[in-house]
Coordinates of C-alpha atoms in Angstrom, one line a residue:
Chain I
X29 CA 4.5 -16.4 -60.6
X30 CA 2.9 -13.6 -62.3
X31 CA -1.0 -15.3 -61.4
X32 CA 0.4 -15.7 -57.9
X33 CA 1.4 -11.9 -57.7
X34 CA -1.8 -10.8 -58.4
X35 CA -4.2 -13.3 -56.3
X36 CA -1.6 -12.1 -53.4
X37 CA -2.4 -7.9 -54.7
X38 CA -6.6 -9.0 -54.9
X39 CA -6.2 -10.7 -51.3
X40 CA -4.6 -7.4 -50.3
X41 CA -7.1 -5.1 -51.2
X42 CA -10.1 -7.2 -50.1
X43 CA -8.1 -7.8 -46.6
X44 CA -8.0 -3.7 -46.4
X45 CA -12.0 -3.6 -46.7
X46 CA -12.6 -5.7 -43.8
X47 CA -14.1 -4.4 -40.7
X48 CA -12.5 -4.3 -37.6
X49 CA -14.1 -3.9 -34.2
X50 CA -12.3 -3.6 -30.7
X51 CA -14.7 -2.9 -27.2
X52 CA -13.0 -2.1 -24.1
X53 CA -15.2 -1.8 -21.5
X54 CA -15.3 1.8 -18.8
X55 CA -17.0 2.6 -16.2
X56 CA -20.5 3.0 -17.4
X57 CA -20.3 2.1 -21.1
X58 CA -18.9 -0.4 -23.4
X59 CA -16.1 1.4 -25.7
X60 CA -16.7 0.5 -29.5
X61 CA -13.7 1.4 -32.1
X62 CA -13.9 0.6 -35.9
X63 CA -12.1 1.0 -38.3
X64 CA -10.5 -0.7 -41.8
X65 CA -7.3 -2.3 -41.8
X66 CA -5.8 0.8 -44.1
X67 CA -6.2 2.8 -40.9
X68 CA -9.5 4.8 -41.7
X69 CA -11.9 5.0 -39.1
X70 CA -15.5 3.3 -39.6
X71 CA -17.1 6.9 -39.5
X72 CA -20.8 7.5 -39.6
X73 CA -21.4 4.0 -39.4
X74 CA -24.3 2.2 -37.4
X75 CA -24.0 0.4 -34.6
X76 CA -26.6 -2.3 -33.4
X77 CA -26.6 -3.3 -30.3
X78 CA -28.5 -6.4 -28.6
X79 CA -28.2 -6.7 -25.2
X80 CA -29.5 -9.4 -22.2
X81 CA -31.7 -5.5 -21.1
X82 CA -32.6 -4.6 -24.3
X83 CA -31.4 -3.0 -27.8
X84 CA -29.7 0.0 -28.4
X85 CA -28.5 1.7 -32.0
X86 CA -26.4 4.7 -32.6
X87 CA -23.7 5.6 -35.0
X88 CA -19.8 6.0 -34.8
X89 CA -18.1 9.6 -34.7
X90 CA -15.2 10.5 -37.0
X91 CA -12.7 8.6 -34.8
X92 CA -15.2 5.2 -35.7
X93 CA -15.6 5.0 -31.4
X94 CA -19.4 4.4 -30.6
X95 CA -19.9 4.5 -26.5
X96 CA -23.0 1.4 -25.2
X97 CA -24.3 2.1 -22.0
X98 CA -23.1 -0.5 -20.0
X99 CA -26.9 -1.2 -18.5
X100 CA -28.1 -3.0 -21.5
X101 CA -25.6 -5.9 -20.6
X102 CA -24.6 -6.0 -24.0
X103 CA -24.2 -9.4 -26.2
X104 CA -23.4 -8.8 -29.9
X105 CA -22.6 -5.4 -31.4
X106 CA -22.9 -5.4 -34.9
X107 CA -21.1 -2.7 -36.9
X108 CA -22.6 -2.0 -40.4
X109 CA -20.8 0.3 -42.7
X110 CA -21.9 1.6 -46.9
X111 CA -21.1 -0.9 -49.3
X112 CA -21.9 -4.2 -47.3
X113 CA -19.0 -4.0 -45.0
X114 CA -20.7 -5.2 -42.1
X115 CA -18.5 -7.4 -39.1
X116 CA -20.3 -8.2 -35.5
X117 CA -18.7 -9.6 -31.8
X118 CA -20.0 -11.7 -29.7
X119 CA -19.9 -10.7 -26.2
X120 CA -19.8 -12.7 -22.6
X121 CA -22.5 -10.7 -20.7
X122 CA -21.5 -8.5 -17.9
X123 CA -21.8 -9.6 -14.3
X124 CA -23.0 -7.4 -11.8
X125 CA -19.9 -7.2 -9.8
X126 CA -20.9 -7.3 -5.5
X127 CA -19.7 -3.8 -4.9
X128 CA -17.7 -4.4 -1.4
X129 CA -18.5 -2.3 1.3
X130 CA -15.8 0.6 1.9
X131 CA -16.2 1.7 5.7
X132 CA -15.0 5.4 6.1
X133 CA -11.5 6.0 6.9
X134 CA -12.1 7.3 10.4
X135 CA -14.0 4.4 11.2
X136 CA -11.3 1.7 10.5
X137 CA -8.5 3.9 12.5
X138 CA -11.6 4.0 15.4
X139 CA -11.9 0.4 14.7
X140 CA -7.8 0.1 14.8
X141 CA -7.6 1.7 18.0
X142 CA -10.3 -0.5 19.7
X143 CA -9.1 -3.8 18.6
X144 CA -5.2 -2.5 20.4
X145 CA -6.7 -1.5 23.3
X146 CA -9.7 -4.5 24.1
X147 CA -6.4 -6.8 23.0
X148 CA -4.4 -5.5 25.8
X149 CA -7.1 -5.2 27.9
X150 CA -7.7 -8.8 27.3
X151 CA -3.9 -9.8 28.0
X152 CA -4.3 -7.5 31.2
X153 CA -7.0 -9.1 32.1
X154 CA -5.4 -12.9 31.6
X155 CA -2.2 -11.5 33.4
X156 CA -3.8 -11.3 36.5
X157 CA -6.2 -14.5 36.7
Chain A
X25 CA 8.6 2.4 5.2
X26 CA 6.2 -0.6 5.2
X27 CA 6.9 -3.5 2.4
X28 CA 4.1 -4.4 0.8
X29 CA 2.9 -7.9 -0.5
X30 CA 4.4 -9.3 -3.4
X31 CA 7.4 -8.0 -3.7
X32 CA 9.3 -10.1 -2.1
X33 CA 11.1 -12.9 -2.6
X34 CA 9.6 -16.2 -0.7
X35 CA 13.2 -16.6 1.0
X36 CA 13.4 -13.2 2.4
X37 CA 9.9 -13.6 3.6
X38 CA 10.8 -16.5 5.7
X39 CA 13.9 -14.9 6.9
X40 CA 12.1 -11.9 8.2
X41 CA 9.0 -14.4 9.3
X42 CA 11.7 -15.9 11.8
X43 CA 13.8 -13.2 12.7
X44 CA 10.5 -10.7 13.4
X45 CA 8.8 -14.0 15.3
X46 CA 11.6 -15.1 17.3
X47 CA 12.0 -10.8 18.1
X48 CA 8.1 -11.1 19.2
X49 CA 8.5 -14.3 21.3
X50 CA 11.8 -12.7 23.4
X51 CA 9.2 -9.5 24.0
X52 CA 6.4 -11.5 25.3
X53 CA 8.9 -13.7 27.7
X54 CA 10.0 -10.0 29.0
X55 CA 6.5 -8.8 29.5
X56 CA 5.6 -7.5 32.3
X57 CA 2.1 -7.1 32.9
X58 CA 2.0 -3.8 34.8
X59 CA 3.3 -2.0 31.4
X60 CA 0.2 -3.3 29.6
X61 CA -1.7 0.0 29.3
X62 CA 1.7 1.6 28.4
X63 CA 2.3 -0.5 25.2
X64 CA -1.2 -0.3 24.5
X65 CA -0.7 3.7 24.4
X66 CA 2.1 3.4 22.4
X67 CA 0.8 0.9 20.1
X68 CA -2.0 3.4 19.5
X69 CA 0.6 6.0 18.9
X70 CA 2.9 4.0 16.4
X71 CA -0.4 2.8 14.5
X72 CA -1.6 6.8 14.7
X73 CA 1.8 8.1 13.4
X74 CA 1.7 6.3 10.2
X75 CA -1.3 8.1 9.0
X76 CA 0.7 11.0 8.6
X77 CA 2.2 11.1 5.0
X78 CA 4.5 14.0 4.2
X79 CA 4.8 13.9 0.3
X80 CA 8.5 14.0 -0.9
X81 CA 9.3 14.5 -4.7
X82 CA 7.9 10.8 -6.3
X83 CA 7.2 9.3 -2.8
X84 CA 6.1 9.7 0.3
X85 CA 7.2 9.2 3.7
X86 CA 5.3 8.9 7.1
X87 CA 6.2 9.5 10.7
X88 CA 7.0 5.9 12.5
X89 CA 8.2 7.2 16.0
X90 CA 9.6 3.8 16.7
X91 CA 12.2 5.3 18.3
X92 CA 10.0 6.9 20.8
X93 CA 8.2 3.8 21.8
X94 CA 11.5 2.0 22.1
X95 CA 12.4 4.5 24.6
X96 CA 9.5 3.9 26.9
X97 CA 9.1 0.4 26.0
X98 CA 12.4 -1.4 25.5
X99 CA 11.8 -4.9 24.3
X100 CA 7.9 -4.6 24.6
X101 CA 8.3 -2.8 22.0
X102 CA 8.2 -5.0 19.7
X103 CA 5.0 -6.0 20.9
X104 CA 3.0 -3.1 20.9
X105 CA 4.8 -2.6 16.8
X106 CA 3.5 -5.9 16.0
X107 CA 0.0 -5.2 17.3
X108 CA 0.4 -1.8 15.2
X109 CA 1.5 -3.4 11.8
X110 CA -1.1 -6.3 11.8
X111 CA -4.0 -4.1 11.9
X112 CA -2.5 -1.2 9.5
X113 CA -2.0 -4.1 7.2
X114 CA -5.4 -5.9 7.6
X115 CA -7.5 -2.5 7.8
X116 CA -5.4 -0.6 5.4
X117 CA -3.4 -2.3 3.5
X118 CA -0.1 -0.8 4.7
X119 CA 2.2 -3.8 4.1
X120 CA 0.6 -7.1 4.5
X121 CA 0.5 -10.3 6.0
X122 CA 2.9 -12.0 4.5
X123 CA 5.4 -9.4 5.2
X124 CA 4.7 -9.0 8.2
X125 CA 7.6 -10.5 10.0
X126 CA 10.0 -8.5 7.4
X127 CA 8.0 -5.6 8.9
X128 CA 8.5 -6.2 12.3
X129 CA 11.8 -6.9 11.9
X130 CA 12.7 -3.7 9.8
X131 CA 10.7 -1.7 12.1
X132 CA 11.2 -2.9 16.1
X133 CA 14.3 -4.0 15.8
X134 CA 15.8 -0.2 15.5
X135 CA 13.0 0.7 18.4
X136 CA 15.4 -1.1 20.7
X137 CA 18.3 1.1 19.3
X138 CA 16.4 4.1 20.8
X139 CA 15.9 2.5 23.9
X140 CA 19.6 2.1 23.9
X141 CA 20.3 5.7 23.4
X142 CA 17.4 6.9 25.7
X143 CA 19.2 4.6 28.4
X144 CA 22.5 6.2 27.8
X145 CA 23.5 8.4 30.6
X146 CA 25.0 11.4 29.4
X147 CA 25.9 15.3 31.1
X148 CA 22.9 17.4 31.4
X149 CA 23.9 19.6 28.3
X150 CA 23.8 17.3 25.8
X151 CA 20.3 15.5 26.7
X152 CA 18.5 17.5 24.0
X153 CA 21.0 15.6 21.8
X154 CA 20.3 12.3 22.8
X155 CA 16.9 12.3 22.7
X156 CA 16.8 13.7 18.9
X157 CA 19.2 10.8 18.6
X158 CA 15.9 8.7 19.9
X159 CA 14.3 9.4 17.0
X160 CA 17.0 9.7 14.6
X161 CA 19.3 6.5 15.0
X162 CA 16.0 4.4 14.5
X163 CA 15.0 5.8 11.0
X164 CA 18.5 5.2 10.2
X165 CA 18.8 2.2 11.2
X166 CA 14.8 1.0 9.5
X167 CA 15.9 2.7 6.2
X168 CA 19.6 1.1 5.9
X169 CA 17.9 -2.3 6.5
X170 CA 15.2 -1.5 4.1
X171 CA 17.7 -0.6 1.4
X172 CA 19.4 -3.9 2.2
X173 CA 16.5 -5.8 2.0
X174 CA 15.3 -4.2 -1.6
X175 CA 18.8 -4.8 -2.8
X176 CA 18.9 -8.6 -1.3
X177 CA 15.7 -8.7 -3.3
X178 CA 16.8 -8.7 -6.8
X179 CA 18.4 -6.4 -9.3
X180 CA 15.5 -4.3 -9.9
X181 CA 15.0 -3.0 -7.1
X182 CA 18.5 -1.5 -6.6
X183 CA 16.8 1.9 -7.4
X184 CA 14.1 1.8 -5.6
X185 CA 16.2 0.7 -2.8
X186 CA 18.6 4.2 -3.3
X187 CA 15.1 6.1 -3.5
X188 CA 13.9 4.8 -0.5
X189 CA 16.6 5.7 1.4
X190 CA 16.7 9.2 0.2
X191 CA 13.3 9.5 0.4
X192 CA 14.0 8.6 4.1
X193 CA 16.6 11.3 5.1
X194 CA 13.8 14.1 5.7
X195 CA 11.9 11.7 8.1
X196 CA 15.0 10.9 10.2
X197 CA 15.6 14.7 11.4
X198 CA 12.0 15.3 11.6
X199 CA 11.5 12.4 13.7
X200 CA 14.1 13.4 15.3
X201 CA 12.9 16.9 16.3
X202 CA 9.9 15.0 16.9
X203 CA 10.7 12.6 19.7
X204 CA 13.1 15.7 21.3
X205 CA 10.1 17.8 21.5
X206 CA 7.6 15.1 22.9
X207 CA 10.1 14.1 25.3
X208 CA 10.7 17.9 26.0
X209 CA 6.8 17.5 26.9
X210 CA 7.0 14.7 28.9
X211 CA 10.0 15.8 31.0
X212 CA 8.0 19.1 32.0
X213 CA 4.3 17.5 32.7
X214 CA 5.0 13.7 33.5
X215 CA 8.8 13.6 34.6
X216 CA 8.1 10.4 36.2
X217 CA 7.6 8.7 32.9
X218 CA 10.9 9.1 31.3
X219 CA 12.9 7.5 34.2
X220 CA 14.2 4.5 33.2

């Protein structure tokens, strides 16, 4: 009992050394958050970046968040913090996503208005053949 | 006013598909074509009107001025609302396609109730009366059903439903005052429009 106690305690502590990374993605950039499991924040650590446009490298802020320009199409970010904690993600590369046109708002209520009036004009029209 | 997609329930959809269709089919039997250009006018007004939101609290509410078109249009009404709602819904979003019977339904059905009052003869003092009534009695009407229809929907949306209908009770008196004024307008530069 007492062996199992302590191989449970060592699995503890080497489970609260492990590296966590979480990416959301924004607007322009890729998100990075690290952090260990006791709730510190990766800080100052380095982030490497390879991407389907290229590498990129920069470091985490107090908070362990990192921001990757979303341009680079990002495909593994690799966080490496002091002591050989290191932990990398794979990533599914970003689509280009087909930006639908938006007409103006005027436009559509022009566009509204036309369609009602050839429609009735058209039914006017059939009325009297 | 307008339900939009997904909220409701695939039965209620139906329901309103058939009640707002079979509404549509009875208008086209009564069309008569010299009124064309007239619901086209006030199909252009009813899609117009709903472009102006007045924020209230949470929500917002818009004009409709169903009740106005119901008044010149009686049962073509429900033509020149249809025509309305199916391009606010495909150009705008307002509603949808799906619920556009429900819409219709909600929507031209009290229309006719302000032709009903518009068609009421009544003494000379208390016209002003009846035609804020125009414009009243239909929001009433649109907002009750509404309600009903939220409730019918489920549980959850027994507060939005309540909301709704509060959120309403501005845009029945300013409709109101809306439609008398108009018809105010009418009387004194096109008197032979509002003759029944």
């Amino acid at each position: 009992m007492k062996i199992l106690y302590i191989l449970v305690l060592l699995n503890l502590s080497l489970y609260s050394h492990s590296l966590k990374i979480f990416t959301t993605k924004e607007a322009d950039f890729i998100s990075v958050k690290s952090y260990f499991s006791a709730s510190s924040p990766c800080k100052d650590c380095e982030v490497v970046v390879k991407g389907l446009n290229g590498d990129f490298t920069c470091k985490t802020d107090n908070k362990g968040m990192a921001k990757i320009p979303l341009k680079i199409n990002p495909t593994n970010i690799t966080v490496n913090a002091s002591l050989g904690h290191k932990n990398s993600i794979q990533i599914t590369p970003y689509k280009q996503e087909i930006q639908k046109k938006e007409y103006p708002f005027w436009l559509k209520i022009l566009f509204g208005l036309g369609v009602i009036f050839v429609f009735f004009g058209a039914l006017k029209f059939l009325g009297k053949k | 006013m307008h339900i939009s997609e997904g909220v409701l329930q695939s039965e209620i959809l139906i329901s309103g598909a058939i009640l707002g269709g079979g509404l549509l089919l009875y208008s086209i039997k009564k069309l008569d074509q010299d009124n064309i250009p007239k619901i086209a006018v006030l199909s252009a007004v009813f899609f117009l009107a709903s472009f102006i939101h007045i924020p209230i609290g949470v929500t917002s509410i818009h004009l409709i001025l169903s009740g106005l078109v119901g008044a010149f249009l009686g049962y073509e009404a429900v033509l020149a609302i249809f025509t309305a709602l199916f391009l606010q819904g495909l150009l705008f979003g307002y509603g949808g396609l799906t619920t556009l019977g429900v819409n219709t339904f909600l929507m031209a059905l009290p229309a006719l109730f302000g032709h009903w009052i518009y068609s009421f003869t009544c003494k000379e003092k208390f016209v002003s009366l009846k035609w804020f009534l125009v414009g009243f009695v239909p929001i009433l009407v649109s907002s009750s059903m509404l309600s009903l229809v939220l409730m019918i929907n489920g549980e959850e949306f027994k507060a939005v439903a309540s909301l709704s209908f509060v959120a309403n009770l501005p845009a029945m008196i300013i409709e109101g005052i809306i439609t008398l004024f108009a018809l105010k307008f009418i009387q004194k530069v096109a008197p032979q429009f509002l003759r029944n």
